[in-house]
mmCIF file of the C-alpha atoms, coordinates in Angstrom:
data_MODEL
# 
_entry.id   MODEL 
# 
loop_
_atom_site.group_PDB 
_atom_site.id 
_atom_site.type_symbol 
_atom_site.label_atom_id 
_atom_site.label_alt_id 
_atom_site.label_comp_id 
_atom_site.label_asym_id 
_atom_site.label_entity_id 
_atom_site.label_seq_id 
_atom_site.pdbx_PDB_ins_code 
_atom_site.Cartn_x 
_atom_site.Cartn_y 
_atom_site.Cartn_z 
_atom_site.occupancy 
_atom_site.B_iso_or_equiv 
_atom_site.pdbx_formal_charge 
_atom_site.auth_seq_id 
_atom_site.auth_comp_id 
_atom_site.auth_asym_id 
_atom_site.auth_atom_id 
_atom_site.pdbx_PDB_model_num 
ATOM 1   C CA . MET A 1 1   ? 22.886  -20.939 -68.216 1.00 0.00 ? 1   MET A CA 1 
ATOM 2   C CA . LYS A 1 2   ? 19.347  -21.598 -66.905 1.00 0.00 ? 2   LYS A CA 1 
ATOM 3   C CA . GLY A 1 3   ? 20.898  -22.909 -63.705 1.00 0.00 ? 3   GLY A CA 1 
ATOM 4   C CA . PHE A 1 4   ? 22.749  -19.620 -63.223 1.00 0.00 ? 4   PHE A CA 1 
ATOM 5   C CA . TYR A 1 5   ? 19.514  -17.605 -63.505 1.00 0.00 ? 5   TYR A CA 1 
ATOM 6   C CA . LEU A 1 6   ? 17.712  -19.977 -61.133 1.00 0.00 ? 6   LEU A CA 1 
ATOM 7   C CA . LEU A 1 7   ? 20.507  -19.683 -58.583 1.00 0.00 ? 7   LEU A CA 1 
ATOM 8   C CA . ALA A 1 8   ? 20.575  -15.894 -58.965 1.00 0.00 ? 8   ALA A CA 1 
ATOM 9   C CA . GLY A 1 9   ? 16.790  -15.763 -58.468 1.00 0.00 ? 9   GLY A CA 1 
ATOM 10  C CA . ILE A 1 10  ? 16.972  -17.846 -55.298 1.00 0.00 ? 10  ILE A CA 1 
ATOM 11  C CA . ALA A 1 11  ? 19.757  -15.624 -53.958 1.00 0.00 ? 11  ALA A CA 1 
ATOM 12  C CA . VAL A 1 12  ? 17.684  -12.482 -54.619 1.00 0.00 ? 12  VAL A CA 1 
ATOM 13  C CA . MET A 1 13  ? 14.631  -14.000 -52.902 1.00 0.00 ? 13  MET A CA 1 
ATOM 14  C CA . ALA A 1 14  ? 16.742  -14.916 -49.876 1.00 0.00 ? 14  ALA A CA 1 
ATOM 15  C CA . VAL A 1 15  ? 18.117  -11.390 -49.596 1.00 0.00 ? 15  VAL A CA 1 
ATOM 16  C CA . VAL A 1 16  ? 14.722  -9.723  -50.139 1.00 0.00 ? 16  VAL A CA 1 
ATOM 17  C CA . GLY A 1 17  ? 12.983  -12.110 -47.770 1.00 0.00 ? 17  GLY A CA 1 
ATOM 18  C CA . CYS A 1 18  ? 15.449  -11.294 -45.038 1.00 0.00 ? 18  CYS A CA 1 
ATOM 19  C CA . SER A 1 19  ? 15.725  -7.572  -45.625 1.00 0.00 ? 19  SER A CA 1 
ATOM 20  C CA . GLY A 1 20  ? 13.369  -6.839  -42.725 1.00 0.00 ? 20  GLY A CA 1 
ATOM 21  C CA . CYS A 1 21  ? 15.367  -8.880  -40.214 1.00 0.00 ? 21  CYS A CA 1 
ATOM 22  C CA . ARG A 1 22  ? 17.049  -7.080  -37.377 1.00 0.00 ? 22  ARG A CA 1 
ATOM 23  C CA . ASN A 1 23  ? 19.674  -9.732  -36.788 1.00 0.00 ? 23  ASN A CA 1 
ATOM 24  C CA . LYS A 1 24  ? 21.165  -12.601 -38.735 1.00 0.00 ? 24  LYS A CA 1 
ATOM 25  C CA . SER A 1 25  ? 19.629  -15.307 -36.553 1.00 0.00 ? 25  SER A CA 1 
ATOM 26  C CA . CYS A 1 26  ? 16.145  -14.651 -37.916 1.00 0.00 ? 26  CYS A CA 1 
ATOM 27  C CA . CYS A 1 27  ? 17.301  -14.939 -41.525 1.00 0.00 ? 27  CYS A CA 1 
ATOM 28  C CA . TYR A 1 28  ? 19.238  -18.176 -41.302 1.00 0.00 ? 28  TYR A CA 1 
ATOM 29  C CA . ASN A 1 29  ? 18.574  -21.476 -39.610 1.00 0.00 ? 29  ASN A CA 1 
ATOM 30  C CA . LYS A 1 30  ? 21.210  -23.349 -37.603 1.00 0.00 ? 30  LYS A CA 1 
ATOM 31  C CA . ASP A 1 31  ? 22.530  -24.952 -40.816 1.00 0.00 ? 31  ASP A CA 1 
ATOM 32  C CA . GLY A 1 32  ? 23.120  -21.551 -42.413 1.00 0.00 ? 32  GLY A CA 1 
ATOM 33  C CA . ALA A 1 33  ? 20.265  -21.862 -44.938 1.00 0.00 ? 33  ALA A CA 1 
ATOM 34  C CA . ALA A 1 34  ? 18.231  -18.740 -45.651 1.00 0.00 ? 34  ALA A CA 1 
ATOM 35  C CA . VAL A 1 35  ? 14.815  -18.711 -44.028 1.00 0.00 ? 35  VAL A CA 1 
ATOM 36  C CA . VAL A 1 36  ? 11.973  -16.375 -44.954 1.00 0.00 ? 36  VAL A CA 1 
ATOM 37  C CA . GLU A 1 37  ? 10.077  -15.348 -41.849 1.00 0.00 ? 37  GLU A CA 1 
ATOM 38  C CA . THR A 1 38  ? 6.389   -16.302 -41.839 1.00 0.00 ? 38  THR A CA 1 
ATOM 39  C CA . ASN A 1 39  ? 3.651   -13.839 -40.937 1.00 0.00 ? 39  ASN A CA 1 
ATOM 40  C CA . LYS A 1 40  ? 3.395   -13.352 -37.210 1.00 0.00 ? 40  LYS A CA 1 
ATOM 41  C CA . ALA A 1 41  ? 0.042   -13.002 -35.510 1.00 0.00 ? 41  ALA A CA 1 
ATOM 42  C CA . LYS A 1 42  ? -0.976  -9.363  -35.614 1.00 0.00 ? 42  LYS A CA 1 
ATOM 43  C CA . VAL A 1 43  ? -2.850  -8.207  -32.559 1.00 0.00 ? 43  VAL A CA 1 
ATOM 44  C CA . LEU A 1 44  ? -4.291  -4.753  -32.045 1.00 0.00 ? 44  LEU A CA 1 
ATOM 45  C CA . PRO A 1 45  ? -5.720  -3.389  -28.793 1.00 0.00 ? 45  PRO A CA 1 
ATOM 46  C CA . ALA A 1 46  ? -9.323  -4.585  -28.418 1.00 0.00 ? 46  ALA A CA 1 
ATOM 47  C CA . ASP A 1 47  ? -10.607 -1.060  -27.874 1.00 0.00 ? 47  ASP A CA 1 
ATOM 48  C CA . PHE A 1 48  ? -9.126  0.539   -31.008 1.00 0.00 ? 48  PHE A CA 1 
ATOM 49  C CA . TYR A 1 49  ? -12.363 0.088   -32.965 1.00 0.00 ? 49  TYR A CA 1 
ATOM 50  C CA . GLY A 1 50  ? -14.452 3.236   -33.221 1.00 0.00 ? 50  GLY A CA 1 
ATOM 51  C CA . THR A 1 51  ? -14.574 6.692   -34.763 1.00 0.00 ? 51  THR A CA 1 
ATOM 52  C CA . TYR A 1 52  ? -11.634 9.090   -34.855 1.00 0.00 ? 52  TYR A CA 1 
ATOM 53  C CA . THR A 1 53  ? -11.822 12.748  -35.862 1.00 0.00 ? 53  THR A CA 1 
ATOM 54  C CA . GLY A 1 54  ? -9.512  15.688  -36.359 1.00 0.00 ? 54  GLY A CA 1 
ATOM 55  C CA . THR A 1 55  ? -8.218  18.163  -38.899 1.00 0.00 ? 55  THR A CA 1 
ATOM 56  C CA . LEU A 1 56  ? -5.087  17.089  -40.760 1.00 0.00 ? 56  LEU A CA 1 
ATOM 57  C CA . PRO A 1 57  ? -2.703  19.639  -42.315 1.00 0.00 ? 57  PRO A CA 1 
ATOM 58  C CA . CYS A 1 58  ? -3.243  20.660  -45.936 1.00 0.00 ? 58  CYS A CA 1 
ATOM 59  C CA . ALA A 1 59  ? -0.713  22.432  -48.181 1.00 0.00 ? 59  ALA A CA 1 
ATOM 60  C CA . ASP A 1 60  ? -3.264  24.388  -50.206 1.00 0.00 ? 60  ASP A CA 1 
ATOM 61  C CA . CYS A 1 61  ? -6.377  24.613  -48.016 1.00 0.00 ? 61  CYS A CA 1 
ATOM 62  C CA . GLY A 1 62  ? -7.444  25.329  -44.442 1.00 0.00 ? 62  GLY A CA 1 
ATOM 63  C CA . GLY A 1 63  ? -7.014  21.711  -43.390 1.00 0.00 ? 63  GLY A CA 1 
ATOM 64  C CA . ILE A 1 64  ? -8.555  18.326  -44.036 1.00 0.00 ? 64  ILE A CA 1 
ATOM 65  C CA . LYS A 1 65  ? -11.428 17.685  -41.645 1.00 0.00 ? 65  LYS A CA 1 
ATOM 66  C CA . THR A 1 66  ? -11.238 13.918  -41.237 1.00 0.00 ? 66  THR A CA 1 
ATOM 67  C CA . ARG A 1 67  ? -13.541 11.284  -39.770 1.00 0.00 ? 67  ARG A CA 1 
ATOM 68  C CA . LEU A 1 68  ? -12.290 7.687   -39.792 1.00 0.00 ? 68  LEU A CA 1 
ATOM 69  C CA . LYS A 1 69  ? -14.483 4.891   -38.479 1.00 0.00 ? 69  LYS A CA 1 
ATOM 70  C CA . ILE A 1 70  ? -12.698 1.583   -37.913 1.00 0.00 ? 70  ILE A CA 1 
ATOM 71  C CA . ASN A 1 71  ? -15.082 -1.368  -37.711 1.00 0.00 ? 71  ASN A CA 1 
ATOM 72  C CA . ARG A 1 72  ? -14.600 -4.780  -36.109 1.00 0.00 ? 72  ARG A CA 1 
ATOM 73  C CA . ASP A 1 73  ? -15.261 -6.532  -39.445 1.00 0.00 ? 73  ASP A CA 1 
ATOM 74  C CA . THR A 1 74  ? -11.986 -5.075  -40.884 1.00 0.00 ? 74  THR A CA 1 
ATOM 75  C CA . THR A 1 75  ? -13.789 -2.376  -42.869 1.00 0.00 ? 75  THR A CA 1 
ATOM 76  C CA . TYR A 1 76  ? -13.327 1.339   -42.506 1.00 0.00 ? 76  TYR A CA 1 
ATOM 77  C CA . GLU A 1 77  ? -15.285 4.443   -43.449 1.00 0.00 ? 77  GLU A CA 1 
ATOM 78  C CA . LEU A 1 78  ? -13.255 7.556   -44.223 1.00 0.00 ? 78  LEU A CA 1 
ATOM 79  C CA . ARG A 1 79  ? -14.657 11.039  -44.832 1.00 0.00 ? 79  ARG A CA 1 
ATOM 80  C CA . SER A 1 80  ? -12.225 13.815  -45.804 1.00 0.00 ? 80  SER A CA 1 
ATOM 81  C CA . GLU A 1 81  ? -13.387 17.409  -46.258 1.00 0.00 ? 81  GLU A CA 1 
ATOM 82  C CA . TYR A 1 82  ? -10.854 19.857  -47.707 1.00 0.00 ? 82  TYR A CA 1 
ATOM 83  C CA . LEU A 1 83  ? -11.699 23.109  -45.917 1.00 0.00 ? 83  LEU A CA 1 
ATOM 84  C CA . GLY A 1 84  ? -12.016 26.152  -48.147 1.00 0.00 ? 84  GLY A CA 1 
ATOM 85  C CA . LYS A 1 85  ? -12.277 24.102  -51.351 1.00 0.00 ? 85  LYS A CA 1 
ATOM 86  C CA . LYS A 1 86  ? -15.427 23.758  -53.419 1.00 0.00 ? 86  LYS A CA 1 
ATOM 87  C CA . ASP A 1 87  ? -16.738 20.219  -53.995 1.00 0.00 ? 87  ASP A CA 1 
ATOM 88  C CA . ALA A 1 88  ? -13.901 18.768  -51.947 1.00 0.00 ? 88  ALA A CA 1 
ATOM 89  C CA . VAL A 1 89  ? -15.544 16.106  -49.792 1.00 0.00 ? 89  VAL A CA 1 
ATOM 90  C CA . PHE A 1 90  ? -14.381 12.547  -50.338 1.00 0.00 ? 90  PHE A CA 1 
ATOM 91  C CA . GLU A 1 91  ? -15.808 9.391   -48.808 1.00 0.00 ? 91  GLU A CA 1 
ATOM 92  C CA . GLU A 1 92  ? -14.709 5.790   -49.070 1.00 0.00 ? 92  GLU A CA 1 
ATOM 93  C CA . SER A 1 93  ? -15.534 2.553   -47.335 1.00 0.00 ? 93  SER A CA 1 
ATOM 94  C CA . VAL A 1 94  ? -13.233 -0.401  -47.864 1.00 0.00 ? 94  VAL A CA 1 
ATOM 95  C CA . VAL A 1 95  ? -11.307 -3.101  -45.996 1.00 0.00 ? 95  VAL A CA 1 
ATOM 96  C CA . TYR A 1 96  ? -8.237  -2.192  -43.933 1.00 0.00 ? 96  TYR A CA 1 
ATOM 97  C CA . ASN A 1 97  ? -5.157  -4.352  -43.362 1.00 0.00 ? 97  ASN A CA 1 
ATOM 98  C CA . ILE A 1 98  ? -3.244  -4.883  -40.150 1.00 0.00 ? 98  ILE A CA 1 
ATOM 99  C CA . VAL A 1 99  ? 0.430   -4.509  -41.077 1.00 0.00 ? 99  VAL A CA 1 
ATOM 100 C CA . ALA A 1 100 ? 2.038   -4.483  -37.611 1.00 0.00 ? 100 ALA A CA 1 
ATOM 101 C CA . GLU A 1 101 ? 0.974   -4.902  -34.005 1.00 0.00 ? 101 GLU A CA 1 
ATOM 102 C CA . ASP A 1 102 ? -0.173  -1.287  -33.860 1.00 0.00 ? 102 ASP A CA 1 
ATOM 103 C CA . VAL A 1 103 ? -0.376  -0.140  -37.501 1.00 0.00 ? 103 VAL A CA 1 
ATOM 104 C CA . ILE A 1 104 ? -3.283  -0.351  -39.923 1.00 0.00 ? 104 ILE A CA 1 
ATOM 105 C CA . GLU A 1 105 ? -3.164  0.229   -43.669 1.00 0.00 ? 105 GLU A CA 1 
ATOM 106 C CA . LEU A 1 106 ? -5.941  1.890   -45.663 1.00 0.00 ? 106 LEU A CA 1 
ATOM 107 C CA . ILE A 1 107 ? -5.868  1.474   -49.437 1.00 0.00 ? 107 ILE A CA 1 
ATOM 108 C CA . THR A 1 108 ? -7.771  4.015   -51.536 1.00 0.00 ? 108 THR A CA 1 
ATOM 109 C CA . PRO A 1 109 ? -9.769  1.895   -53.989 1.00 0.00 ? 109 PRO A CA 1 
ATOM 110 C CA . SER A 1 110 ? -9.632  4.294   -56.940 1.00 0.00 ? 110 SER A CA 1 
ATOM 111 C CA . SER A 1 111 ? -5.893  4.971   -56.868 1.00 0.00 ? 111 SER A CA 1 
ATOM 112 C CA . GLY A 1 112 ? -4.332  2.207   -54.780 1.00 0.00 ? 112 GLY A CA 1 
ATOM 113 C CA . TYR A 1 113 ? -2.736  4.889   -52.575 1.00 0.00 ? 113 TYR A CA 1 
ATOM 114 C CA . ARG A 1 114 ? -1.809  3.502   -49.155 1.00 0.00 ? 114 ARG A CA 1 
ATOM 115 C CA . THR A 1 115 ? -2.241  5.416   -45.903 1.00 0.00 ? 115 THR A CA 1 
ATOM 116 C CA . TYR A 1 116 ? -0.987  4.158   -42.554 1.00 0.00 ? 116 TYR A CA 1 
ATOM 117 C CA . TYR A 1 117 ? -2.184  4.926   -39.037 1.00 0.00 ? 117 TYR A CA 1 
ATOM 118 C CA . LYS A 1 118 ? -0.467  3.980   -35.797 1.00 0.00 ? 118 LYS A CA 1 
ATOM 119 C CA . ILE A 1 119 ? -2.820  3.030   -32.970 1.00 0.00 ? 119 ILE A CA 1 
ATOM 120 C CA . LEU A 1 120 ? -2.225  5.137   -29.863 1.00 0.00 ? 120 LEU A CA 1 
ATOM 121 C CA . ASP A 1 121 ? -4.008  5.331   -26.520 1.00 0.00 ? 121 ASP A CA 1 
ATOM 122 C CA . GLY A 1 122 ? -7.369  6.920   -27.403 1.00 0.00 ? 122 GLY A CA 1 
ATOM 123 C CA . ALA A 1 123 ? -6.128  8.189   -30.778 1.00 0.00 ? 123 ALA A CA 1 
ATOM 124 C CA . ILE A 1 124 ? -4.508  7.235   -34.055 1.00 0.00 ? 124 ILE A CA 1 
ATOM 125 C CA . ALA A 1 125 ? -1.658  9.046   -35.781 1.00 0.00 ? 125 ALA A CA 1 
ATOM 126 C CA . LEU A 1 126 ? -0.842  9.265   -39.472 1.00 0.00 ? 126 LEU A CA 1 
ATOM 127 C CA . SER A 1 127 ? 2.369   7.266   -39.898 1.00 0.00 ? 127 SER A CA 1 
ATOM 128 C CA . ASP A 1 128 ? 4.546   5.413   -42.356 1.00 0.00 ? 128 ASP A CA 1 
ATOM 129 C CA . SER A 1 129 ? 4.239   1.658   -42.950 1.00 0.00 ? 129 SER A CA 1 
ATOM 130 C CA . THR A 1 130 ? 6.502   0.870   -39.982 1.00 0.00 ? 130 THR A CA 1 
ATOM 131 C CA . GLY A 1 131 ? 4.537   2.997   -37.521 1.00 0.00 ? 131 GLY A CA 1 
ATOM 132 C CA . MET A 1 132 ? 6.931   5.950   -37.441 1.00 0.00 ? 132 MET A CA 1 
ATOM 133 C CA . ILE A 1 133 ? 4.960   9.107   -36.697 1.00 0.00 ? 133 ILE A CA 1 
ATOM 134 C CA . THR A 1 134 ? 5.829   12.753  -37.286 1.00 0.00 ? 134 THR A CA 1 
ATOM 135 C CA . LYS A 1 135 ? 7.847   14.347  -34.488 1.00 0.00 ? 135 LYS A CA 1 
ATOM 136 C CA . GLY A 1 136 ? 8.271   18.020  -33.720 1.00 0.00 ? 136 GLY A CA 1 
ATOM 137 C CA . GLU A 1 137 ? 6.006   21.039  -33.571 1.00 0.00 ? 137 GLU A CA 1 
ATOM 138 C CA . LEU A 1 138 ? 3.507   19.773  -36.181 1.00 0.00 ? 138 LEU A CA 1 
ATOM 139 C CA . ALA A 1 139 ? 3.157   16.267  -34.705 1.00 0.00 ? 139 ALA A CA 1 
ATOM 140 C CA . GLU A 1 140 ? -0.121  16.999  -32.891 1.00 0.00 ? 140 GLU A CA 1 
ATOM 141 C CA . TYR A 1 141 ? -1.791  17.944  -36.190 1.00 0.00 ? 141 TYR A CA 1 
ATOM 142 C CA . TYR A 1 142 ? -1.374  14.415  -37.563 1.00 0.00 ? 142 TYR A CA 1 
ATOM 143 C CA . ILE A 1 143 ? -3.397  12.813  -34.760 1.00 0.00 ? 143 ILE A CA 1 
ATOM 144 C CA . LEU A 1 144 ? -7.081  11.876  -34.919 1.00 0.00 ? 144 LEU A CA 1 
ATOM 145 C CA . LYS A 1 145 ? -8.762  11.535  -31.515 1.00 0.00 ? 145 LYS A CA 1 
ATOM 146 C CA . LYS A 1 146 ? -11.224 8.818   -30.617 1.00 0.00 ? 146 LYS A CA 1 
ATOM 147 C CA . GLN A 1 147 ? -14.803 9.988   -30.129 1.00 0.00 ? 147 GLN A CA 1 
# 
């Protein structure tokens, strides 16, 4: 019975480990054995470091005036001011992660909430973990411009 659970666990790990693959060749070697892809080198444009500002949309205020400074030492400084709200300025300074060639991940220390930004030319855009950014008429409001 233990062998069944071990085999089932290995099968689940193989499926989960390959769930991000775009084709079967990256999930299996030439012998047909499952292969979990190792981390690839993550390279961001050399000039993406710096300070980005803008006002992000807010459902119950006049906007979120945002300043995000991305440092070379993999730390960031984020200041968010909720316009029209009393005592609504939040600041944090923590380490960011590079999760794709052009996507960084910020993790709020107090809550563990993850925010993703896609690196653009002279700007960064709020995105999901894969770098997908908002399209349509509100898209420009999710972009912070480099200062």
